PDB file of C-alpha atoms in Angstrom:
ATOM      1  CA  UNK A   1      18.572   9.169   5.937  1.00  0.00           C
ATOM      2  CA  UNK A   2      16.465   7.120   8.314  1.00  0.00           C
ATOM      3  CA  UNK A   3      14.048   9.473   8.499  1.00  0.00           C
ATOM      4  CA  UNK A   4      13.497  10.109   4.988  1.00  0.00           C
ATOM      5  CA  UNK A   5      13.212   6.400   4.284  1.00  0.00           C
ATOM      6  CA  UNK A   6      10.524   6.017   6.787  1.00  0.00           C
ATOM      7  CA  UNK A   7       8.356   9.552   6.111  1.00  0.00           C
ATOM      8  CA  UNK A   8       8.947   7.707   2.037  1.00  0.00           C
ATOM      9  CA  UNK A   9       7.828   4.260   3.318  1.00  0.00           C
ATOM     10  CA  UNK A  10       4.901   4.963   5.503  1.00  0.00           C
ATOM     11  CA  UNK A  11       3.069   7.688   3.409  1.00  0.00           C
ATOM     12  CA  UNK A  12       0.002   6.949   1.048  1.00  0.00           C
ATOM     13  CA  UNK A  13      -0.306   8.933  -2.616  1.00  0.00           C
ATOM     14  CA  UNK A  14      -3.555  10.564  -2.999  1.00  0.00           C
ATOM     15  CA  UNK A  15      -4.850  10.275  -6.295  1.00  0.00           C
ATOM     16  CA  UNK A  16      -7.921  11.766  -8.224  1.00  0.00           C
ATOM     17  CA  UNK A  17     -10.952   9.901  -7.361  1.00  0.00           C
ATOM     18  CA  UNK A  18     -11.458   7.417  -9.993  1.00  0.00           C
ATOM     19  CA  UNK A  19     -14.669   7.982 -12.402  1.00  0.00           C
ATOM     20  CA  UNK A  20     -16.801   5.936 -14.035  1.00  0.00           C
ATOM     21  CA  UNK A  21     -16.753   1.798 -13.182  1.00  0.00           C
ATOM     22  CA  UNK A  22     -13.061   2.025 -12.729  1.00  0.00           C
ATOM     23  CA  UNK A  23     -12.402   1.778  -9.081  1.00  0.00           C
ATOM     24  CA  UNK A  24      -8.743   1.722  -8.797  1.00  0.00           C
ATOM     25  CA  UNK A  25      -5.517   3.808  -9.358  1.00  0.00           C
ATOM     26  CA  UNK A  26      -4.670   3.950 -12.995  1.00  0.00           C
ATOM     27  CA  UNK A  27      -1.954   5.415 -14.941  1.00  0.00           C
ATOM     28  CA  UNK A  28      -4.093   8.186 -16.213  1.00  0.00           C
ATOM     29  CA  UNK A  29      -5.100   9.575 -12.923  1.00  0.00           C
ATOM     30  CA  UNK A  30      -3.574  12.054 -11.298  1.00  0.00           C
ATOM     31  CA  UNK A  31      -1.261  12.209  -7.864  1.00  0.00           C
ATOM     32  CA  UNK A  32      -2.530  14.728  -6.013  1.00  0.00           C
ATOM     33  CA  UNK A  33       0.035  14.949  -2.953  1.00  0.00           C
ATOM     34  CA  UNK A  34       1.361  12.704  -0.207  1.00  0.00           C
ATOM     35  CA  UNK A  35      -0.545  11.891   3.041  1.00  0.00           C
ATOM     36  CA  UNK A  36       0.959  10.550   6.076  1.00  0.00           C
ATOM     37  CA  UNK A  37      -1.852   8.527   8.534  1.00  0.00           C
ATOM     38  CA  UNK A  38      -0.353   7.209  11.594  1.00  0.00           C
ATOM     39  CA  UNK A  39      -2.447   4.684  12.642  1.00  0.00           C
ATOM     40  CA  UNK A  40      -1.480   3.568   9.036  1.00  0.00           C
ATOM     41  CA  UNK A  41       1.982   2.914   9.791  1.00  0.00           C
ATOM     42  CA  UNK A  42       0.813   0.011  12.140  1.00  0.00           C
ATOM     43  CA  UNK A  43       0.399  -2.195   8.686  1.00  0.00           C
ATOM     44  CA  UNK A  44       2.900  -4.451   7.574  1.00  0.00           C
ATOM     45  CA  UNK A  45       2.802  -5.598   3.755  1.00  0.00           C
ATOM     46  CA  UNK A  46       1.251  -8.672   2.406  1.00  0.00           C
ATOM     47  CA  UNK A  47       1.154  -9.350  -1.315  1.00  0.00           C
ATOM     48  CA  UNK A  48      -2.175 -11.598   0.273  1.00  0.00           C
ATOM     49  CA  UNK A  49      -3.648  -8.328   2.463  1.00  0.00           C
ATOM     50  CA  UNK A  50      -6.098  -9.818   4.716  1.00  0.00           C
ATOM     51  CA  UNK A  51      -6.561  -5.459   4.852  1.00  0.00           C
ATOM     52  CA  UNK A  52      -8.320  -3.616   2.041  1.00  0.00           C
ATOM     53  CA  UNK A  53      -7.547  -0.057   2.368  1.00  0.00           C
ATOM     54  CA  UNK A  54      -9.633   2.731   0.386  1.00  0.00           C
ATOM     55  CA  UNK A  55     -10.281   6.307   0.143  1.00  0.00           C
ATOM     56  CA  UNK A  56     -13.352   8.187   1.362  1.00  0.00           C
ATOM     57  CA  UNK A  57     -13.329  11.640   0.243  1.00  0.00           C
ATOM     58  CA  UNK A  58     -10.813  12.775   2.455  1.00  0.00           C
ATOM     59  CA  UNK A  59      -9.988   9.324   4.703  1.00  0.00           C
ATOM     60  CA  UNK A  60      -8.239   6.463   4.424  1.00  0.00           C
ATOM     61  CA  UNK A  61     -10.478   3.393   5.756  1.00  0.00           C
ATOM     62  CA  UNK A  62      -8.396   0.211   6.765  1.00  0.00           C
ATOM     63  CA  UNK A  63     -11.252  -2.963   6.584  1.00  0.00           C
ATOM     64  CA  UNK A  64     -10.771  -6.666   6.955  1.00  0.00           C
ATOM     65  CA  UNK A  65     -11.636  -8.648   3.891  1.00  0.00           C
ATOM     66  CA  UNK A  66     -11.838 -11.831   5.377  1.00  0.00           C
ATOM     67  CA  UNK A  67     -11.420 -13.202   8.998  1.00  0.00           C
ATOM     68  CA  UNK A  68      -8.604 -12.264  10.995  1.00  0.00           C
ATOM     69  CA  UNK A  69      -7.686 -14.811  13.243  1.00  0.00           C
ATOM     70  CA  UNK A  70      -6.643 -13.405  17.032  1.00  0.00           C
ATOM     71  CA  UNK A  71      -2.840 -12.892  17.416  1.00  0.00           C
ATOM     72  CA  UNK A  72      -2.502 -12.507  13.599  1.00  0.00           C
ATOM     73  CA  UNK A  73      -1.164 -10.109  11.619  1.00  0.00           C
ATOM     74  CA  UNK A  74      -3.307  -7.253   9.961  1.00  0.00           C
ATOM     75  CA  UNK A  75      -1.321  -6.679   6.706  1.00  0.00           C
ATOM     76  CA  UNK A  76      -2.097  -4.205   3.665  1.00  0.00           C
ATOM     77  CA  UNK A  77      -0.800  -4.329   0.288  1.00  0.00           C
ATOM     78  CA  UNK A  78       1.739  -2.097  -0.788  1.00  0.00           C
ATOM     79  CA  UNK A  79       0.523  -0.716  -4.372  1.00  0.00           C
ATOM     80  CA  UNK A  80      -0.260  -2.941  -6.718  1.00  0.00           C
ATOM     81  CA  UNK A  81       0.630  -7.035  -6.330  1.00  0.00           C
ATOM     82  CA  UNK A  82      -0.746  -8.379  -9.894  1.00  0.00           C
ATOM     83  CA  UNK A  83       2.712  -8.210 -11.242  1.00  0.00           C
ATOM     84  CA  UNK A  84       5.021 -11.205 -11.655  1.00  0.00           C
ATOM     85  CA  UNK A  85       6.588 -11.909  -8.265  1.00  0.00           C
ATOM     86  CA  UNK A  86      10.473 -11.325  -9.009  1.00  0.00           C
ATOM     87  CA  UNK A  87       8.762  -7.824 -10.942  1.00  0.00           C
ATOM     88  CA  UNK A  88       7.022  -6.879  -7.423  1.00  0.00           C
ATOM     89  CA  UNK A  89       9.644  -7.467  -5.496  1.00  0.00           C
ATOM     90  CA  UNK A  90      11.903  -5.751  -7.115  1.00  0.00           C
ATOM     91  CA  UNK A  91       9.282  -2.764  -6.571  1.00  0.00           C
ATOM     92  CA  UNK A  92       8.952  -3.410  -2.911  1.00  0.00           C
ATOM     93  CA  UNK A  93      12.785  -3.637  -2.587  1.00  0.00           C
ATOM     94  CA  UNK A  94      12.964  -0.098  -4.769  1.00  0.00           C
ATOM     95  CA  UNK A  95      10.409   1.701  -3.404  1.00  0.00           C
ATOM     96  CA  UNK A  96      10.129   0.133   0.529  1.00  0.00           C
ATOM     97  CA  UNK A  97      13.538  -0.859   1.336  1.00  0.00           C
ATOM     98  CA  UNK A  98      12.250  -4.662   1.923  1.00  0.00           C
ATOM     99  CA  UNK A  99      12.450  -7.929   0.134  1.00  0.00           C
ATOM    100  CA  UNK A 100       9.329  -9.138   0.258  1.00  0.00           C
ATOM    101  CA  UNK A 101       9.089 -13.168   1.120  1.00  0.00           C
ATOM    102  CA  UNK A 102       5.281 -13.424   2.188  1.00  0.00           C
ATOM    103  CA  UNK A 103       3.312 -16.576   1.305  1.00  0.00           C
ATOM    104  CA  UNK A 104       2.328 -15.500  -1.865  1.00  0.00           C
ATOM    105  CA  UNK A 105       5.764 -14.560  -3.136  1.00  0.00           C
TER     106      UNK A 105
END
């Protein structure tokens, strides 16, 4: 059970590349399969990611979107956070086994 909780928790969907202006994952796209990165697993969640991750082509690229400050912690975001917060944690919790209590929540 452990296992399977943390192959679940530390792997990244790959979807179809989006088209047009659209940039991010939307409904209509489609999951292509399941990667698991392990230099990804080093990221902790954040609903404020000071991370951005992104796909290129076939990589994942991790990048700093603002100034990370030495001896703190490089965080991504776990899907999407522009839900209401008792919505995304409740998504977190489902999906990640965590209750989320970052600054923004």
């Amino acid at each position: 059970r452990a296992i399977y909780f943390r192959e679940n928790a530390n792997s990244f969907g790959l979807w179809e590349m989006p088209h047009g202006d659209n940039q991010g994952v939307t409904d209509d796209l489609e999951l292509l399969g399941w990667g698991l990165y392990p230099s990804a697993v080093y990221f902790n969640h954040a609903c404020d990611a000071n991370i951005t991750k992104t796909r290129d082509g076939r990589n994942m690229l991790f990048v700093a979107n603002r100034d990370i400050e030495p001896g703190q912690e490089a965080c991504i975001a776990y899907g999407s956070v522009e839900e209401p917060v008792l919505e995304r944690q409740r998504r977190l919790l489902e999906n990640y086994h965590f209750l989320c209590t970052c600054d923004r929540c």
